[in-house]
Coordinates of C-alpha atoms in Angstrom, one line a residue:
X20 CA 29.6 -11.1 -69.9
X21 CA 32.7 -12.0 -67.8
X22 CA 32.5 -14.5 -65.4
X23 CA 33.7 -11.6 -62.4
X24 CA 30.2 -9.8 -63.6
X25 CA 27.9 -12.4 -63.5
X26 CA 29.3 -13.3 -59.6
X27 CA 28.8 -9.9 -58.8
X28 CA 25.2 -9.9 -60.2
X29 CA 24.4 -12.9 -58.2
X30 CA 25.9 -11.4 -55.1
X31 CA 23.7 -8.6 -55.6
X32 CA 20.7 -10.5 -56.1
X33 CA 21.3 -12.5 -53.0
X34 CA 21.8 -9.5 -51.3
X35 CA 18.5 -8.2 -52.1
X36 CA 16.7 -11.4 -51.6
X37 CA 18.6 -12.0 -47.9
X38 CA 17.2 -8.1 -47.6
X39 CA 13.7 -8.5 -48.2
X40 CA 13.7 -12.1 -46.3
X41 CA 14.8 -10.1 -43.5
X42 CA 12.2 -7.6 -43.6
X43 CA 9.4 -10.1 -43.8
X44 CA 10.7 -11.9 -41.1
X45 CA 11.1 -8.9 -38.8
X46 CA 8.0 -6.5 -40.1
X47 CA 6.0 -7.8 -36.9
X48 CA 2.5 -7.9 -36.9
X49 CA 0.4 -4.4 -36.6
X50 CA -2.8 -4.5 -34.3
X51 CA -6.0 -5.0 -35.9
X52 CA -7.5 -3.4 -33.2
X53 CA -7.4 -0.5 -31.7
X54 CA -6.1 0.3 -28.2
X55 CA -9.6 1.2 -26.9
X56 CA -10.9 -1.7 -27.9
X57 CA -8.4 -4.0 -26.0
X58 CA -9.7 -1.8 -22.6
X59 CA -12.1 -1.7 -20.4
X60 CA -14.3 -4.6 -18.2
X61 CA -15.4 -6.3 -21.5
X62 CA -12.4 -6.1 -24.1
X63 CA -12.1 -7.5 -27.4
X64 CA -9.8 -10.4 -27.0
X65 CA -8.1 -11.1 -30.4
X66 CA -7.6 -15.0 -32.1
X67 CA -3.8 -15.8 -31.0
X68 CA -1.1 -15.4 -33.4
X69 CA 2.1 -17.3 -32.0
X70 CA 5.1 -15.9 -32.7
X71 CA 9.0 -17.1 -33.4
X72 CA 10.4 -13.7 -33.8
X73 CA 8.2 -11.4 -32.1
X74 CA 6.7 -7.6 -33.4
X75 CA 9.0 -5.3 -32.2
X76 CA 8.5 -1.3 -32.3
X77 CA 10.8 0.1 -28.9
X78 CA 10.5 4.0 -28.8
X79 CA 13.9 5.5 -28.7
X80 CA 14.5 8.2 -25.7
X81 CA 15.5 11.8 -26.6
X82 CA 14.0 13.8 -23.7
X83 CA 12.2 17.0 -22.9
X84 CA 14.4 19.3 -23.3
X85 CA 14.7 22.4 -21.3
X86 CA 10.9 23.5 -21.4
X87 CA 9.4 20.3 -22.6
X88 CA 6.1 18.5 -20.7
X89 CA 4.0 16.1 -21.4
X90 CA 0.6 17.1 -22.3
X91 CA -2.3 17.2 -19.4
X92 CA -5.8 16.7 -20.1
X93 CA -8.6 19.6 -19.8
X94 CA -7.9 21.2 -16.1
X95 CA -5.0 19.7 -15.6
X96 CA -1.4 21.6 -15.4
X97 CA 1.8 19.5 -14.9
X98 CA 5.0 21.1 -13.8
X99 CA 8.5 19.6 -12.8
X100 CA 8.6 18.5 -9.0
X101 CA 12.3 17.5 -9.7
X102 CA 14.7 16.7 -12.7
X103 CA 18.3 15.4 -13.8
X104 CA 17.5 11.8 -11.2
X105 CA 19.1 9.0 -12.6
X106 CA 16.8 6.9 -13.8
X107 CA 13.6 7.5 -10.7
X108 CA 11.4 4.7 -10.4
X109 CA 9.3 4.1 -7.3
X110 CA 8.4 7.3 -5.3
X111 CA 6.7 7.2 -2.0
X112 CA 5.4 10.2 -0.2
X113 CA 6.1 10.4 3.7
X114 CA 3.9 11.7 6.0
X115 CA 5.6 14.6 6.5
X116 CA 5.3 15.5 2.5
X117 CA 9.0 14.3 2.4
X118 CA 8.8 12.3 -1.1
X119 CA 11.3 9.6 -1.1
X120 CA 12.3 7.5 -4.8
X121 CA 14.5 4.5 -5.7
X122 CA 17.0 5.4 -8.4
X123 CA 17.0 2.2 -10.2
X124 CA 17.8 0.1 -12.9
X125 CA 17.8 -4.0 -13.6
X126 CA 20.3 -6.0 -12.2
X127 CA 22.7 -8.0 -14.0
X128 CA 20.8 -11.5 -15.1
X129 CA 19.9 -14.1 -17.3
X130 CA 16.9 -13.4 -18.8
X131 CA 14.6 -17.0 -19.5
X132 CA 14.7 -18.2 -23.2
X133 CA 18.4 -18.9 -24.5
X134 CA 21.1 -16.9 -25.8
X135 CA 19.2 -15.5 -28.7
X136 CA 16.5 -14.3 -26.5
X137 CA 19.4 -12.3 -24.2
X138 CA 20.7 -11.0 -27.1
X139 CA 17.6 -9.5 -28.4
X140 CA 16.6 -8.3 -24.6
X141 CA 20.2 -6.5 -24.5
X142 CA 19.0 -4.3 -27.5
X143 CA 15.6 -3.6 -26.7
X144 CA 16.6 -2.3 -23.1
X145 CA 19.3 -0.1 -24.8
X146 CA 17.0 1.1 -27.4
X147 CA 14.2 1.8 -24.7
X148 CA 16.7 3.5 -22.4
X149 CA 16.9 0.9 -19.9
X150 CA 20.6 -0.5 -20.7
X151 CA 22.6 1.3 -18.2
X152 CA 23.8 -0.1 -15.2
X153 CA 21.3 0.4 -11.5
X154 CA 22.1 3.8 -10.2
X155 CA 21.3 1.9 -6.9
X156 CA 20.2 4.9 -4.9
X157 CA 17.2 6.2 -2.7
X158 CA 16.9 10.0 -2.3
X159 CA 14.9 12.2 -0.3
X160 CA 13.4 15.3 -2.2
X161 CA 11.7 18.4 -0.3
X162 CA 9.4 20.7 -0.9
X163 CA 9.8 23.0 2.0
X164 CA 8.6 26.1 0.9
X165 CA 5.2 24.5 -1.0
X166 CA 5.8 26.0 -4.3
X167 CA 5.8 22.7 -6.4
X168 CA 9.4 22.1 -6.4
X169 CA 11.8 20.1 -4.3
X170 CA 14.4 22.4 -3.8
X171 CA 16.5 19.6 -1.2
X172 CA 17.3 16.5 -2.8
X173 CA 19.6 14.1 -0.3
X174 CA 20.7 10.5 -0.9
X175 CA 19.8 8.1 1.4
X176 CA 21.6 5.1 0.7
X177 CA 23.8 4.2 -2.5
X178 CA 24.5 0.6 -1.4
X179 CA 21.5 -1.2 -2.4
X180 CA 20.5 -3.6 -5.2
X181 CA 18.3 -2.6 -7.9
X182 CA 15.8 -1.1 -5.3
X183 CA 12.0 -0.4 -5.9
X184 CA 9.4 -0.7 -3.7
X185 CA 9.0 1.3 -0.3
X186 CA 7.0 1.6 2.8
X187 CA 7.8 3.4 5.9
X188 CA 5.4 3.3 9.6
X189 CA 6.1 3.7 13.2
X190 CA 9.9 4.2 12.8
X191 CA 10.4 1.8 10.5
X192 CA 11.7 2.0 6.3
X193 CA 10.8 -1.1 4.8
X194 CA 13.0 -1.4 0.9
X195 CA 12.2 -4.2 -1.6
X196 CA 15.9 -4.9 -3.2
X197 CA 15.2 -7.3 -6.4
X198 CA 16.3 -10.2 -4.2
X199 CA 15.7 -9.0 -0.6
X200 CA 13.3 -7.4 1.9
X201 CA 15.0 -4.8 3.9
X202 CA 13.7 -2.9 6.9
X203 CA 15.8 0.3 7.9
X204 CA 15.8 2.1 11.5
X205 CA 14.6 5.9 10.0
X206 CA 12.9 8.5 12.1
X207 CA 10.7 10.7 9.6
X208 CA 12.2 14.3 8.6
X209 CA 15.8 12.6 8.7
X210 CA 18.2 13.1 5.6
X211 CA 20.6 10.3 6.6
X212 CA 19.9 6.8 6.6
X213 CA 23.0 5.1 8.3
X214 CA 23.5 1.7 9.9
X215 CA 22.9 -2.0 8.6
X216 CA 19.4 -3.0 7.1
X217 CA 17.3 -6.0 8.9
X218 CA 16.8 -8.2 6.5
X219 CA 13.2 -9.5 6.6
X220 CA 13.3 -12.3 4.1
X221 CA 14.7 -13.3 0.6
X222 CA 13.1 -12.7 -2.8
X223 CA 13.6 -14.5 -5.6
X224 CA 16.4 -12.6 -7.7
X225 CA 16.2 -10.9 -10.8
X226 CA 14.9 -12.8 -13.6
X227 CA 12.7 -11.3 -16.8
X228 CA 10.7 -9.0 -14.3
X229 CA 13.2 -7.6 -11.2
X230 CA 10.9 -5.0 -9.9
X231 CA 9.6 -5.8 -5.8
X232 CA 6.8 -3.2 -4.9
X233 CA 5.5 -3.5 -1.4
X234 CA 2.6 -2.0 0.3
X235 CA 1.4 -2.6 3.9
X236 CA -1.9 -3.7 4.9
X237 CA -4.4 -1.6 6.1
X238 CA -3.7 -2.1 9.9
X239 CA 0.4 -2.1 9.5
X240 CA 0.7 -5.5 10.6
X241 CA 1.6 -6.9 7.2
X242 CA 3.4 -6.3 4.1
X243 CA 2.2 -7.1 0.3
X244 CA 5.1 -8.3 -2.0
X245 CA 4.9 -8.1 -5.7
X246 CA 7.4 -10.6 -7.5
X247 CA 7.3 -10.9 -11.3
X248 CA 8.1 -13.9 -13.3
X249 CA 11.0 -15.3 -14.7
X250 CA 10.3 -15.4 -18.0
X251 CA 7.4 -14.5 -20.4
X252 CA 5.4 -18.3 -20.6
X253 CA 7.6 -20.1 -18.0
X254 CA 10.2 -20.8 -20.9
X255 CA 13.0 -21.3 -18.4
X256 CA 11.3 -24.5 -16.6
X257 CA 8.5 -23.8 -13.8
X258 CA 11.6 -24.6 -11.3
X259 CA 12.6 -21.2 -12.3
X260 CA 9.2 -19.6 -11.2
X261 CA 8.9 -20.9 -7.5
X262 CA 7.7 -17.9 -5.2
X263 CA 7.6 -15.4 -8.5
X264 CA 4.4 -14.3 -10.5
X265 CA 3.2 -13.8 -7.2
X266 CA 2.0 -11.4 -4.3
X267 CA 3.5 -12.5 -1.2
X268 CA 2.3 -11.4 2.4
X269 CA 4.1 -10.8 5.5
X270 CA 3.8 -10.7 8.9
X271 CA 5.6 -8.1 10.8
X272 CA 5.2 -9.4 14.1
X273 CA 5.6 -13.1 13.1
X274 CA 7.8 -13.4 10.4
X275 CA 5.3 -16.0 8.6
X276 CA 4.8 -15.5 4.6
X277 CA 1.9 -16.6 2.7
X278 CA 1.0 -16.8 -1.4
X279 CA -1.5 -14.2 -1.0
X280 CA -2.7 -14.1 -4.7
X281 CA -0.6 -16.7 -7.9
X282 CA -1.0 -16.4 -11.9
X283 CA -0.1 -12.6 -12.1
X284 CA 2.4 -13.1 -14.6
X285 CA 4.2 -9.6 -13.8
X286 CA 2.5 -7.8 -10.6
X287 CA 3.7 -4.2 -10.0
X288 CA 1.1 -1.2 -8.9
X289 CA -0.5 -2.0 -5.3
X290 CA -3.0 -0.2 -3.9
X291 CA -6.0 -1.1 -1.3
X292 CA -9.3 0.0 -3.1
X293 CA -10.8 3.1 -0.6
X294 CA -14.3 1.5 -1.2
X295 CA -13.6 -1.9 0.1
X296 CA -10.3 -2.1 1.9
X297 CA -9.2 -4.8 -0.7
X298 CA -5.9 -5.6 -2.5
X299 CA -5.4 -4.1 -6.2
X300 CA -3.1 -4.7 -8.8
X301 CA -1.9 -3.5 -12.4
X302 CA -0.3 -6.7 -14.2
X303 CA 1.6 -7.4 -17.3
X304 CA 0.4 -10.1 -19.6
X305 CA 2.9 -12.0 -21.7
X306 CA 3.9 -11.0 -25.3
X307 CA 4.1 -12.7 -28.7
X308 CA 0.7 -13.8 -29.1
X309 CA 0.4 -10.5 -31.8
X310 CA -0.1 -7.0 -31.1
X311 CA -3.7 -7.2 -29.8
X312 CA -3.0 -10.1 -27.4
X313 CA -2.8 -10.2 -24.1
X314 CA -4.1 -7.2 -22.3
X315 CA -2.8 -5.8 -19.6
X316 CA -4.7 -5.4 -16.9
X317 CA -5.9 -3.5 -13.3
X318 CA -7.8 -6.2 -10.6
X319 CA -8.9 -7.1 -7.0
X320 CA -6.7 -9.8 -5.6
X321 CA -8.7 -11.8 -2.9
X322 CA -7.2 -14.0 -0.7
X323 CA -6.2 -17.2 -2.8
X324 CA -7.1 -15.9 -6.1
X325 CA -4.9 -17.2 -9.4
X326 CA -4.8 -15.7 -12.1
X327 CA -3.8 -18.1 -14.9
X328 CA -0.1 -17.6 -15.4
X329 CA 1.7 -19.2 -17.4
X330 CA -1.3 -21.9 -18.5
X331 CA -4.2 -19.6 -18.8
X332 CA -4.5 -15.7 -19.7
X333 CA -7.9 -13.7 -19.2
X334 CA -10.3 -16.2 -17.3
X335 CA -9.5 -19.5 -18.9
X336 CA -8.2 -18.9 -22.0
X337 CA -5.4 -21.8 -22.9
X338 CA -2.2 -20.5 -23.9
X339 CA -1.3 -23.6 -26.5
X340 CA 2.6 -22.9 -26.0
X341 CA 2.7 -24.1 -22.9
X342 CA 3.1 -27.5 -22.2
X343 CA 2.5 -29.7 -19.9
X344 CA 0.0 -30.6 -17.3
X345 CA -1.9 -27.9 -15.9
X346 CA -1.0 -26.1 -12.9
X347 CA -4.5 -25.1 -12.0
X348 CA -8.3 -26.1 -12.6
X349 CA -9.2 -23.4 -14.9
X350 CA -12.5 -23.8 -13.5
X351 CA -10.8 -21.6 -10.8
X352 CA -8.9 -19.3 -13.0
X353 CA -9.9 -15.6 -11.6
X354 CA -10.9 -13.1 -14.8
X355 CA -9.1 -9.9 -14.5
X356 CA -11.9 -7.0 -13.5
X357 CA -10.3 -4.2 -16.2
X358 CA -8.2 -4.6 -18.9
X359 CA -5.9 -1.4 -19.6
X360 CA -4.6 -2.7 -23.2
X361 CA -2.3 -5.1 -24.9
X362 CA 1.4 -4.2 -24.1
X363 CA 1.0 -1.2 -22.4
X364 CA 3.1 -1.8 -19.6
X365 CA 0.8 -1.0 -16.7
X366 CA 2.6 -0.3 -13.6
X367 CA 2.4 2.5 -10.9
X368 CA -1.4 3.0 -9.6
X369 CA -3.3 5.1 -6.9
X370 CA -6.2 5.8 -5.9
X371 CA -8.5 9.1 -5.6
X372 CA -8.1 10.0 -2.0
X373 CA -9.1 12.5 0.5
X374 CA -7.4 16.0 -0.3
X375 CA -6.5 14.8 -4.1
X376 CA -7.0 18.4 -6.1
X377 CA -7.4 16.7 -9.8
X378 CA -10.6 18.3 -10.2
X379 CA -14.1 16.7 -9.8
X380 CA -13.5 14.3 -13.2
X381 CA -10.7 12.8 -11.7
X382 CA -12.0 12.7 -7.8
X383 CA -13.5 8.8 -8.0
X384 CA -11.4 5.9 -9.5
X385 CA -7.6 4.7 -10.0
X386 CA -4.7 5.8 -12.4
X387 CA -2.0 4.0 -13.5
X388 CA 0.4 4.8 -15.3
X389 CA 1.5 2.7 -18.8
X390 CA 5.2 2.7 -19.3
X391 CA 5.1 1.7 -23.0
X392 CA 5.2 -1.2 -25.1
X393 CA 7.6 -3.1 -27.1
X394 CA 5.6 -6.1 -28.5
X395 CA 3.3 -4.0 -30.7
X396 CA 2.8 -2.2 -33.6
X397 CA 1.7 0.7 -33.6
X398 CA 3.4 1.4 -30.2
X399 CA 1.0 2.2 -26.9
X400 CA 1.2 3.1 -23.7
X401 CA 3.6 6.0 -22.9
X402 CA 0.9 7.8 -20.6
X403 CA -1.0 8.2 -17.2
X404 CA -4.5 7.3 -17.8
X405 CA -7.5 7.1 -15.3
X406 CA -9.8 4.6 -14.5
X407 CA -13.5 5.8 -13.4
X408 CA -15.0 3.9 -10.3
X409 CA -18.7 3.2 -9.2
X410 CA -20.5 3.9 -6.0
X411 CA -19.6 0.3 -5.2
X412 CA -16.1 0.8 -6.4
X413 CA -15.9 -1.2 -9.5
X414 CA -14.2 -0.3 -12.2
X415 CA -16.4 0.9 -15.4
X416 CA -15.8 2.7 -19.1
X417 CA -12.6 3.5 -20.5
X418 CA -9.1 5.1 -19.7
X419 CA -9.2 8.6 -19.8
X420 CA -6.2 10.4 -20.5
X421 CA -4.3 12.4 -17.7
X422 CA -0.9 12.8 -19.2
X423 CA 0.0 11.7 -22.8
X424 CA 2.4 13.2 -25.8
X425 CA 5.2 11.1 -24.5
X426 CA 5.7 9.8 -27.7
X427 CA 6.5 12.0 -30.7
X428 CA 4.9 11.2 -34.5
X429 CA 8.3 9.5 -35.5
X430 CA 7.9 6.7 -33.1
X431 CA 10.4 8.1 -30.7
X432 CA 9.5 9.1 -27.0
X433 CA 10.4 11.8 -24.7
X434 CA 10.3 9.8 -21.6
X435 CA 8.2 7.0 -19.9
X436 CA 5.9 7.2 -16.6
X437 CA 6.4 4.6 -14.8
X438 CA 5.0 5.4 -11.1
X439 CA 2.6 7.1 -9.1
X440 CA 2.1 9.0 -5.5
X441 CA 0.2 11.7 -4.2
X442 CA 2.5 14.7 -2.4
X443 CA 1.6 16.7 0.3
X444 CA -0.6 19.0 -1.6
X445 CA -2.7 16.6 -3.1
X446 CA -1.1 16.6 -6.8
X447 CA -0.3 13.6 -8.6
X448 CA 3.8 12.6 -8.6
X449 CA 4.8 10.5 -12.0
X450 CA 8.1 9.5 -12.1
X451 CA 9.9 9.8 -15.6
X452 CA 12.6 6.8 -15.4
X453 CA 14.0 7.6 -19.1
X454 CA 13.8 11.7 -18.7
X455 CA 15.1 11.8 -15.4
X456 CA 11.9 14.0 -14.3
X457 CA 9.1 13.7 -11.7
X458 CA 6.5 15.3 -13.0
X459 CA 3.5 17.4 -11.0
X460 CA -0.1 17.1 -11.8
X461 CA -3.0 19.1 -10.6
X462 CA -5.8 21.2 -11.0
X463 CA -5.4 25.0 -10.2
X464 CA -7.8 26.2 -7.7
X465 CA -9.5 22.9 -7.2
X466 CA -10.8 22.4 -3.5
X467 CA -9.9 18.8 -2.4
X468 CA -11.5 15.9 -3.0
X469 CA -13.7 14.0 -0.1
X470 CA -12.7 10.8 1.6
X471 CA -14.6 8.0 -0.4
X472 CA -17.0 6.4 1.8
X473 CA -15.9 3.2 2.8
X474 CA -19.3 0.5 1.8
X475 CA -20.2 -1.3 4.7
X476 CA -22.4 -4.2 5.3
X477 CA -24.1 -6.8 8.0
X478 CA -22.4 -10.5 7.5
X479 CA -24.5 -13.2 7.0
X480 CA -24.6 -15.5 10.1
X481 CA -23.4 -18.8 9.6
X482 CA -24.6 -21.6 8.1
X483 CA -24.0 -24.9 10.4
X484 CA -26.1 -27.5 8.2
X485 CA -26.0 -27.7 4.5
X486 CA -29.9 -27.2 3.2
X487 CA -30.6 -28.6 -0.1
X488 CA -28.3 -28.2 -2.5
X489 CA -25.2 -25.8 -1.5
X490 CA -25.5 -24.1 -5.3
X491 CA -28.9 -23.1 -5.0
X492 CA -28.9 -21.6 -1.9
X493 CA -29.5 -18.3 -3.0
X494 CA -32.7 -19.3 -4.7
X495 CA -33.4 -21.0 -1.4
X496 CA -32.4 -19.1 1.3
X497 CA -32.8 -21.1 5.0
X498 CA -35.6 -19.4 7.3
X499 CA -34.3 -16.4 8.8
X500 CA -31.3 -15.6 6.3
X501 CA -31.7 -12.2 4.7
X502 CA -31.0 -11.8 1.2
X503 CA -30.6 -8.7 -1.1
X504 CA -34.2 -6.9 -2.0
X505 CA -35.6 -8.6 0.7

């Protein structure tokens, strides 16, 4: 055998091995679990399984076609409210049935981890249909006639900066930029938004999670700010994460902002619970810990609460890769109330409201809808899924599907929900960011749904003296305290 041969066999041979090196370092890790089982108040929550090079299995965009729609469940019908957007994020219905979106994308950044980490990023968001740059835009759409279909479709404002979150009330358009909170001078019915924002405070910029919803509080006095981390485990330093992983609150009238709720590692759907009045959030739990770990989630944020990001995930389970003292007592580590599944990518939510028409098994709880995942194998998400509520308004079984086929058998994926809003009507609005669609949900011939009865309750007077021991006072109530059942 020549000596040209034999080089050529053992380039061949290295070629193979470097092949089959490669696929075992990149085949991933497939779930051992199913998606189910990773939901609901009491999910299974796999053993860790750090990872160097994490599972990766992005769904590839290819549309709907002419005549393509996702699939609704039993009852349902969906239809197209509007198509060919660039990229539609965040929608927001106004008063007037006007329905307003951000045409979006991420802004130029650095995203936390190193050079290798970029690089990888920079694929993924190309492969998943996210790699172009921020259309920038918010446009009106109207539905004038009532027939389903916004037939008007005006732009706004094409000047801002990877725009998301909205809010509008007495006169006032409040727009979350990734980096800024912008209020705008805009009478309701208009189709022109001229004249220079206010600027009501900075946010921190970009970073792994650029996405700013906002909601305001139930008397308009105050805004709710959702800012995303930096980075997946607080990689970049924890320098990098002041003010993000966070929902903010702001006074209108005051200017003052507050931490209103810390740990949420990527914060995105908020929505006040119609049973309570209280703050609730879909969040994003961090990746490469395997396919079955870490659940996404949907919870109440009280006042104070932290969630465990980046030390602590689900109660106060210790994430070992980071390092470091503790940035909180995990004895105060809030557990999530529902968990909607590893990677899913949970992010627009609503409520069931007065005048909803998604029949009677969709009349009492939340959806959300799951963008998709990119961290697991088999992929999941890529659907709007609802929640079912209690009397009390807790959160109880599993997701029921409301609109799912989004992703085809070959792994590929016709478009992504990403967020929620109720139009005029009362059908459900799901914004399509890769497809370019808003899609319509609703029941045909369903009457609308009641208001939810709002629970009330008598406060407890206050206690001036402590009596006994403060952690038994429920087993020892002071004279003249009521207690429950008595």
């Amino acid at each position: 055998m020549s000596r040209l041969k034999k080089i050529l066999i053992a380039l061949v041979v290295i070629l193979v091995l470097s092949a089959a090196l490669g696929w075992w370092l990149l085949r991933g890790d497939p779930a051992t679990l199913t998606l189910e089982e990773t939901t609901g108040t009491d999910p299974v929550l796999a053993t860790p399984d750090e990872q160097t090079i994490p599972t990766v299995e992005v769904a590839k965009p290819i549309g709907w076609g002419e005549d393509g729609a996702p699939v609704a469940a039993e009852g349902l019908e969906v239809s197209r409210f509007a198509e060919g957007l660039d990229h539609p994020r965040v929608i927001y219905t106004m008063p007037n049935g006007d329905v307003l979106v951000t045409l979006t994308n991420a802004p130029e950044r650095v995203i936390a981890g190193g050079w290798l980490t970029n690089l990888v990023a920079g694929f993924l968001f190309a492969e998943a249909g996210a790699g172009g740059p921020s259309p920038d835009q918010l446009v009106l759409l109207r539905d004038g006639d009532g027939d389903g279909v916004a037939e008007e479709r005006h732009v706004l404002r094409d000047d801002l900066a990877s725009p998301s979150g909205l809010a509008w009330a007495d006169g006032k358009l409040y727009v979350a930029n990734h980096d800024a909170l912008l209020s705008f001078d805009y009478d309701e019915g208009a189709t022109t938004l001229p004249g220079e924002p206010e600027k009501l405070a900075d946010l921190p910029a970009g970073g792994n999670h650029w996405m700013r919803n906002v909601l305001l509080s139930e008397d308009g006095k105050a805004l709710y700010i959702a800012v995303g981390s930096a980075s997946n485990i607080a990689e970049g330093g924890l320098e990098a994460e002041e003010g993000r992983a966070a929902i903010h609150e702001l006074n209108l009238e005051s200017g003052f902002a507050r931490i209103f709720g810390a740990g949420l590692r990527n914060p995105n759907g908020l929505a006040l619970n119609p049973w309570s009045g209280e703050l609730w959030t879909t969040v994003n739990e961090r990746d490469m810990l395997g396919s079955d770990l870490v659940p996404d989630y949907l919870t109440d944020v009280p006042i104070g609460a932290h969630y465990g990001w980046p030390w602590f995930y689900y109660g106060d389970i210790t994430d070992d890769r980071v390092k470091g003292a503790y940035g909180i007592n995990p004895s105060y580590v809030r557990t999530p109330r529902y968990a909607l599944g590893a990677h899913v990518a949970a992010l627009g939510l609503v409520f069931s409201r007065e005048g909803s028409r998604m029949g009677e098994g969709f009349a009492n709880g939340a959806f959300i809808a799951r963008h998709g995942s990119w961290n697991r194998k088999p992929a999941a998400g890529y659907d709007v899924v609802y929640v079912e509520f209690d009397e009390r308004g807790n959160p109880m079984g599993k997701p029921k599907q409301v609109l799912d086929s989004f992703l085809t058998p070959k792994g590929e994926t016709h478009g992504r929900p990403t967020w929620l809003a109720w139009d005029q009507f009362g059908a459900l609005l799901v914004s399509d960011d890769t497809a370019g669609i808003i899609w319509r949900v609703m029941a045909p011939g369903a009457e609308g749904t009641a208001a939810i009865e709002r629970i009330k309750g008598d406060r407890l007077p206050p206690q001036i003296q402590l009596n006994g021991d403060p952690a038994r006072a429920f087993e020892n109530p002071p004279p003249g305290i009521p207690m429950p059942g008595m």
